[in-house]
Amino acid sequence: MQSFPFLGVLKCSHDTLVTGDWDEIVLDYTVGASGIADGARLKIAFKFYTDWALFQTDDPTGANFVSAEYTAGPTVEGQSPATVQALKISFDQKGHERPFQKALLIDIVDGYLNPGDRITVRLGDRRGGGPGTRVQTFTERGFIFRAFIDPLGTSKFAAVPGDVTIDFVPGKPSVLSIATPRIARSGESVPVRIRTFDKWGNCCVDLGRTVEVSITSKPDGEREGKTFSLPAEGWAVAKFDLPTGKSSGEIEITARLLDLPNISEARVALRVDPTFRHPRAWFADLHVHSEDTVGINNTEYNLKYGRDVAGLDVLGYTANDFNISESNWNNAVNLIRTLHADGSFVCFPGTEWCGNSCAGGDHNVIFLHEGKPAFPFTQSGDSARSFEWNDGMKSSTIEPHVWPLEKLWDIYGGDPEGHLLIPHVGGRRANLDWHNPELERLIEVGSTWGHFGWFYQDAISRGYKLGASAAGDEHRGRCGGGAPGAAVFGVKGGLTGILSPALTRDGIAKALRARHTWATTGERLVGLLSADDHIQGDEFIANGPLRLNYRLLGSAGWDYIAAHDHSGIFWERDLQREAGYSTRRFRFRWGGARVRDRYRAARWSGVLKITNATIHSIKTHGFEHPEETAWRRGATEVVFNSETYGDADIIEIDASGLPDAKISIEGTIGEYPKINAARSTSAFAHCPEFKWDVTGAELLRQGKLRQDLGGADLFLALERLTDLDLPHEISGEIAIDATNGPHGFRPVYLFGRQTDDEKLWTSPLFIRFA
C-alpha cells in the first residue's frame, strides 16, 4: 500500500504571481494516511492582511468564484472506495486564528475520504466563464497558504506540514515619483530619490532603465540635465545629492524614463530658503511592522525599504508587543543599531502596546535612548508585554501582563526623556480617557488605517498638550507614505515632519518630545506655525493679543486651511473662493467613515445626475487604487464606486448651463464584510442609502452645499471651484485674542487640505495669556 504523510500534502499550481493580476490558482490537497471522516473539514487559511479579492461561491460565471471538487485516489486490492458524496466550500474572513484568519472551509458531505484521495480547490475558477480572481496587490516574499485538517470531525484542527508559498512580484512600470525634503536651507545638500512604481504602488525591481533628470532654478531659469541608470537588480530607485549652494528660490526637478514614454513625467519642487531655521525638513515614519509580527517580509527588508525607497530620514520599528518572540526582538534591535547612522538615517526600536480600548487602547512605545530597551522584560525581569501570544509562548493560555495602560506608564515613567508614547487609531483605537503628559507627547492623526482629525481635536479639547504625528502602521511592506491596498488599510500611510537642528538620534529625539512636528497624509507637505521665536509644539506665556505666522508648502494647490483651538475651528480660508469662482466648474466631494473603530470603511456606490446642463468633462482625485472608479454614463450621469476611511474622494465637473441645472445624487453605503464572503456585504445600518437633490442655482448662489450622513463624519458636498491654478505655497498671519481656554491656556494648530485631499496638521502652539 502506498505510504502517505499522516495529515496529507498541499500543493499549488503557482509559485510566483504578479501583484494585482487576474488569474486562476489551483490548490491540490492529497489526503494523508489519517483519511478524513464523514462530516469533517479541510481548511486552507491565509493571513488577514492580504487584500486578495474576497472569494464567492454563488456564481460560477462571476469574478473570484472559488470551487472544490473531489477525485478518488487509487485503491489497493480489498480496499473499498471512499463514500463521500460531495464537497461544500465556503469562505470566511474570520475562519481561523490570527494571523491566518482568512480561510476556505471545505466540508466533507455524506461519506469519508481515503488516503490518496484528492481535493482540488480552484481560486478564480474560470471554467464557468468568469475572469478569475484578482490576486494580492502588494509584493511579498513567501505568501503562505496553510492547510489545517480535522480528520476525525471533532472541529479540532491540526496544521498540515509543508506550507504552500507564493512570491508576489511587482507589475510593469506605471508611475515615476520623486522624493525630496520639500524645503531646505541655502547651502545644504539634499537627497533626491527617483522611484518607479507599478499601478498598485509597488516599487519595481530589476528594471535597468535610464532616467533623464532636469533641474531648473527659479526665478533665473538656470537648467541642468542629468541621466541615471536604474539598477538592473533590486529596487528601481536612483538617488543623488543636490547641492543648493547660496541660492534662494524654488528648484524644480523633473524626471522621465527615456524608453517608456507612456509613463508620465514626474515633477517636484524644492524650496531653498536662507532664512529656514533648520538644515531641511526631516520626514519620519514612526510606526513600521514586519513579518516578525503581523507585517510582511522580514525586518531588514522593511527598514531598508524605508531608507532606500521611501527616502525616510527617521524610522521607528514598532513590533506588536504580544506577538514578537524574544529572539526576533533581539535580532531587530541589533539590526536597528547596524542601520542607524547619525547624519543620514535615524532608526529607533519600538513596540506597539496592544491593549484593548477598554484598557487604554493601542500605544506605540519608541525607545529614544541609546541603551538596551526594557522589553520584553523590565530591568527587574518582569514582563513588559500587554500579554503574550506567539509561537514560542510556554503556555496555551492568554494571561494579562502589563494591563491596563497605567502599568505601561509604571515601566517607562522613570525615564520619560528616553521614551515616547504615541496613542493611535489602528485596530484597537487608543482611549483618550487615559493620558500621561510626561510620556505621551505626540498623537497619531493619520495612518494607512485612515484620517483621524477628530481624534486629534478630541485630545486638544481635553487640554492634552500633544503634538501631531502621522505614520504608516504599514502591514504591507510599503512604509514611508506608501500606497494602500484594496482592503482594510485603505489610504496611503502618513508621515511625520520634524524640525530639528540635526539628523542625529539625540537631536531627533529631543525634537519629537518637544512636539516640533507636523503630520501629513503621505505626501511631503510642510506645515510651519510660529509666534516670534516660538515654533509649533512650544509652550510660552504671552502678555496680550498675538499674531501667529503660518507657512504651508505643498505638492498640489492648497484648497482650504483652518486654525483650530480647544473649541474647534476659529479661523479659516477658502482658497477656491478667494481666487474667484468659475461659472462652470464645481466638484462633488464625499467621505468620512462608518465608525471610529477597526472596520471603519464606508463603501460608496452611487450616481451623480445632472439634467438641463451639458457635462464637458470630469476629473477625479483621492481615489487610492484602480478599483475605485468614476465614469460617464450617457449624457447626464456620472457613476462612482469608492471606499473612504475618514478621507474624501472627489469628482471635479466642468458643465455649462448650471443656472438651470438640477443635480441629483443617490446611492448606497455598505460596510466591509468582517466575516463570510464577498457577497455577504451588508449595508451601513445607520445610513444604508442616500439621496440628495439640489439645483445649480443654489450651488451658484451659496458656493458650498453639504449634507451630513452620520457615522464618523460621513458627508456629501457640492462645492464651486476656481478656474485659476491654486498656490502650492501659502503664508500669512492669524490674529489671536488674549483669551485662555478652560484648561488655563490656548492651544492653536493649523490644518491644511490640498485639492487632491492630501492633508496636514501642525502641532499646536500652547499659549498661556498672562
GROMACS .gro file of N, CA and C in nm, residues 395-471:
model
  231
  395SER      N    1   0.283   2.871   2.735
  395SER     CA    2   0.150   2.830   2.778
  395SER      C    3   0.052   2.854   2.665
  396SER      N    4  -0.057   2.779   2.666
  396SER     CA    5  -0.161   2.798   2.564
  396SER      C    6  -0.270   2.893   2.616
  397THR      N    7  -0.249   2.948   2.733
  397THR     CA    8  -0.347   3.038   2.793
  397THR      C    9  -0.298   3.182   2.784
  398ILE      N   10  -0.386   3.274   2.748
  398ILE     CA   11  -0.351   3.415   2.744
  398ILE      C   12  -0.375   3.475   2.882
  399GLU      N   13  -0.269   3.527   2.942
  399GLU     CA   14  -0.277   3.590   3.073
  399GLU      C   15  -0.235   3.736   3.062
  400PRO      N   16  -0.300   3.827   3.134
  400PRO     CA   17  -0.258   3.967   3.128
  400PRO      C   18  -0.122   3.986   3.194
  401HIS      N   19  -0.037   4.069   3.131
  401HIS     CA   20   0.093   4.103   3.187
  401HIS      C   21   0.090   4.250   3.228
  402VAL      N   22   0.120   4.339   3.132
  402VAL     CA   23   0.115   4.483   3.157
  402VAL      C   24  -0.021   4.532   3.109
  403TRP      N   25  -0.116   4.535   3.200
  403TRP     CA   26  -0.257   4.559   3.165
  403TRP      C   27  -0.330   4.608   3.288
  404PRO      N   28  -0.396   4.724   3.286
  404PRO     CA   29  -0.420   4.815   3.175
  404PRO      C   30  -0.303   4.912   3.153
  405LEU      N   31  -0.334   5.025   3.086
  405LEU     CA   32  -0.230   5.115   3.037
  405LEU      C   33  -0.145   5.174   3.149
  406GLU      N   34  -0.202   5.196   3.265
  406GLU     CA   35  -0.125   5.256   3.375
  406GLU      C   36   0.001   5.175   3.406
  407LYS      N   37  -0.007   5.043   3.388
  407LYS     CA   38   0.109   4.959   3.418
  407LYS      C   39   0.221   4.981   3.317
  408LEU      N   40   0.186   5.022   3.196
  408LEU     CA   41   0.290   5.058   3.099
  408LEU      C   42   0.359   5.186   3.143
  409TRP      N   43   0.282   5.281   3.193
  409TRP     CA   44   0.341   5.405   3.245
  409TRP      C   45   0.440   5.375   3.357
  410ASP      N   46   0.405   5.278   3.440
  410ASP     CA   47   0.492   5.244   3.553
  410ASP      C   48   0.629   5.196   3.505
  411ILE      N   49   0.631   5.126   3.391
  411ILE     CA   50   0.758   5.072   3.342
  411ILE      C   51   0.849   5.181   3.288
  412TYR      N   52   0.794   5.275   3.211
  412TYR     CA   53   0.878   5.372   3.140
  412TYR      C   54   0.872   5.512   3.200
  413GLY      N   55   0.788   5.531   3.300
  413GLY     CA   56   0.772   5.666   3.357
  413GLY      C   57   0.894   5.717   3.430
  414GLY      N   58   0.985   5.628   3.471
  414GLY     CA   59   1.104   5.673   3.539
  414GLY      C   60   1.204   5.741   3.449
  415ASP      N   61   1.190   5.725   3.317
  415ASP     CA   62   1.279   5.788   3.219
  415ASP      C   63   1.198   5.843   3.103
  416PRO      N   64   1.119   5.947   3.129
  416PRO     CA   65   1.034   5.998   3.020
  416PRO      C   66   1.114   6.053   2.903
  417GLU      N   67   1.231   6.112   2.929
  417GLU     CA   68   1.309   6.169   2.819
  417GLU      C   69   1.362   6.062   2.724
  418GLY      N   70   1.373   5.938   2.773
  418GLY     CA   71   1.425   5.831   2.690
  418GLY      C   72   1.317   5.753   2.617
  419HIS      N   73   1.191   5.795   2.633
  419HIS     CA   74   1.080   5.721   2.574
  419HIS      C   75   0.976   5.817   2.517
  420LEU      N   76   0.900   5.766   2.423
  420LEU     CA   77   0.790   5.842   2.364
  420LEU      C   78   0.674   5.747   2.342
  421LEU      N   79   0.560   5.779   2.402
  421LEU     CA   80   0.439   5.702   2.381
  421LEU      C   81   0.347   5.779   2.287
  422ILE      N   82   0.292   5.709   2.187
  422ILE     CA   83   0.206   5.773   2.088
  422ILE      C   84   0.073   5.698   2.081
  423PRO      N   85  -0.036   5.756   2.134
  423PRO     CA   86  -0.167   5.693   2.117
  423PRO      C   87  -0.209   5.701   1.971
  424HIS      N   88  -0.277   5.598   1.923
  424HIS     CA   89  -0.316   5.600   1.783
  424HIS      C   90  -0.445   5.522   1.760
  425VAL      N   91  -0.496   5.537   1.639
  425VAL     CA   92  -0.617   5.468   1.595
  425VAL      C   93  -0.575   5.362   1.496
  426GLY      N   94  -0.576   5.238   1.537
  426GLY     CA   95  -0.545   5.130   1.445
  426GLY      C   96  -0.660   5.032   1.448
  427GLY      N   97  -0.629   4.909   1.487
  427GLY     CA   98  -0.736   4.814   1.509
  427GLY      C   99  -0.808   4.847   1.639
  428ARG      N  100  -0.729   4.856   1.746
  428ARG     CA  101  -0.784   4.893   1.876
  428ARG      C  102  -0.749   5.039   1.900
  429ARG      N  103  -0.845   5.129   1.887
  429ARG     CA  104  -0.809   5.270   1.899
  429ARG      C  105  -0.781   5.306   2.044
  430ALA      N  106  -0.685   5.398   2.060
  430ALA     CA  107  -0.649   5.445   2.193
  430ALA      C  108  -0.769   5.515   2.256
  431ASN      N  109  -0.784   5.495   2.384
  431ASN     CA  110  -0.892   5.556   2.460
  431ASN      C  111  -0.834   5.677   2.532
  432LEU      N  112  -0.878   5.797   2.494
  432LEU     CA  113  -0.821   5.919   2.548
  432LEU      C  114  -0.866   5.949   2.690
  433ASP      N  115  -0.943   5.859   2.751
  433ASP     CA  116  -0.968   5.872   2.895
  433ASP      C  117  -0.838   5.850   2.972
  434TRP      N  118  -0.741   5.783   2.909
  434TRP     CA  119  -0.608   5.763   2.967
  434TRP      C  120  -0.512   5.866   2.906
  435HIS      N  121  -0.428   5.927   2.987
  435HIS     CA  122  -0.328   6.020   2.934
  435HIS      C  123  -0.216   6.039   3.036
  436ASN      N  124  -0.093   6.025   2.990
  436ASN     CA  125   0.025   6.053   3.071
  436ASN      C  126   0.103   6.164   3.002
  437PRO      N  127   0.098   6.287   3.055
  437PRO     CA  128   0.159   6.400   2.983
  437PRO      C  129   0.310   6.394   2.972
  438GLU      N  130   0.378   6.319   3.059
  438GLU     CA  131   0.522   6.311   3.052
  438GLU      C  132   0.569   6.215   2.942
  439LEU      N  133   0.498   6.104   2.928
  439LEU     CA  134   0.537   6.004   2.828
  439LEU      C  135   0.473   6.029   2.692
  440GLU      N  136   0.350   6.074   2.692
  440GLU     CA  137   0.276   6.097   2.567
  440GLU      C  138   0.297   6.241   2.523
  441ARG      N  139   0.369   6.259   2.414
  441ARG     CA  140   0.398   6.393   2.363
  441ARG      C  141   0.342   6.414   2.223
  442LEU      N  142   0.312   6.305   2.152
  442LEU     CA  143   0.255   6.313   2.018
  442LEU      C  144   0.132   6.223   2.010
  443ILE      N  145   0.048   6.250   1.913
  443ILE     CA  146  -0.069   6.167   1.884
  443ILE      C  147  -0.072   6.141   1.735
  444GLU      N  148  -0.112   6.021   1.695
  444GLU     CA  149  -0.113   5.983   1.553
  444GLU      C  150  -0.245   6.027   1.490
  445VAL      N  151  -0.236   6.119   1.393
  445VAL     CA  152  -0.353   6.180   1.331
  445VAL      C  153  -0.395   6.107   1.204
  446GLY      N  154  -0.304   6.031   1.146
  446GLY     CA  155  -0.337   5.959   1.024
  446GLY      C  156  -0.242   5.843   1.005
  447SER      N  157  -0.290   5.740   0.936
  447SER     CA  158  -0.209   5.624   0.901
  447SER      C  159  -0.279   5.556   0.785
  448THR      N  160  -0.228   5.440   0.745
  448THR     CA  161  -0.294   5.368   0.637
  448THR      C  162  -0.432   5.318   0.678
  449TRP      N  163  -0.464   5.323   0.809
  449TRP     CA  164  -0.599   5.291   0.855
  449TRP      C  165  -0.699   5.402   0.822
  450GLY      N  166  -0.652   5.526   0.804
  450GLY     CA  167  -0.744   5.635   0.772
  450GLY      C  168  -0.693   5.769   0.820
  451HIS      N  169  -0.779   5.871   0.808
  451HIS     CA  170  -0.750   6.007   0.854
  451HIS      C  171  -0.834   6.033   0.979
  452PHE      N  172  -0.769   6.085   1.084
  452PHE     CA  173  -0.834   6.093   1.215
  452PHE      C  174  -0.824   6.232   1.276
  453GLY      N  175  -0.865   6.333   1.201
  453GLY     CA  176  -0.864   6.468   1.255
  453GLY      C  177  -0.948   6.479   1.381
  454TRP      N  178  -1.057   6.403   1.387
  454TRP     CA  179  -1.144   6.407   1.505
  454TRP      C  180  -1.069   6.359   1.630
  455PHE      N  181  -0.976   6.266   1.615
  455PHE     CA  182  -0.900   6.209   1.727
  455PHE      C  183  -0.808   6.316   1.785
  456TYR      N  184  -0.741   6.388   1.696
  456TYR     CA  185  -0.652   6.497   1.735
  456TYR      C  186  -0.731   6.606   1.807
  457GLN      N  187  -0.843   6.647   1.749
  457GLN     CA  188  -0.923   6.754   1.809
  457GLN      C  189  -0.977   6.713   1.945
  458ASP      N  190  -1.014   6.587   1.959
  458ASP     CA  191  -1.063   6.537   2.088
  458ASP      C  192  -0.955   6.554   2.195
  459ALA      N  193  -0.831   6.517   2.161
  459ALA     CA  194  -0.721   6.529   2.258
  459ALA      C  195  -0.697   6.675   2.296
  460ILE      N  196  -0.696   6.763   2.197
  460ILE     CA  197  -0.672   6.905   2.223
  460ILE      C  198  -0.786   6.964   2.306
  461SER      N  199  -0.909   6.923   2.279
  461SER     CA  200  -1.024   6.975   2.353
  461SER      C  201  -1.020   6.932   2.499
  462ARG      N  202  -0.955   6.821   2.529
  462ARG     CA  203  -0.942   6.774   2.667
  462ARG      C  204  -0.830   6.847   2.743
  463GLY      N  205  -0.756   6.932   2.674
  463GLY     CA  206  -0.647   7.003   2.738
  463GLY      C  207  -0.515   6.930   2.734
  464TYR      N  208  -0.504   6.824   2.652
  464TYR     CA  209  -0.380   6.748   2.642
  464TYR      C  210  -0.281   6.825   2.555
  465LYS      N  211  -0.157   6.831   2.600
  465LYS     CA  212  -0.054   6.902   2.525
  465LYS      C  213   0.020   6.803   2.435
  466LEU      N  214  -0.046   6.764   2.328
  466LEU     CA  215   0.005   6.665   2.235
  466LEU      C  216   0.031   6.729   2.100
  467GLY      N  217   0.141   6.687   2.036
  467GLY     CA  218   0.172   6.732   1.902
  467GLY      C  219   0.124   6.634   1.797
  468ALA      N  220   0.133   6.675   1.672
  468ALA     CA  221   0.079   6.597   1.560
  468ALA      C  222   0.184   6.504   1.502
  469SER      N  223   0.143   6.381   1.476
  469SER     CA  224   0.226   6.287   1.401
  469SER      C  225   0.135   6.204   1.311
  470ALA      N  226   0.192   6.147   1.208
  470ALA     CA  227   0.122   6.051   1.123
  470ALA      C  228   0.223   5.944   1.084
  471ALA      N  229   0.172   5.827   1.048
  471ALA     CA  230   0.263   5.714   1.025
  471ALA      C  231   0.201   5.615   0.929
   0.00000   0.00000   0.00000
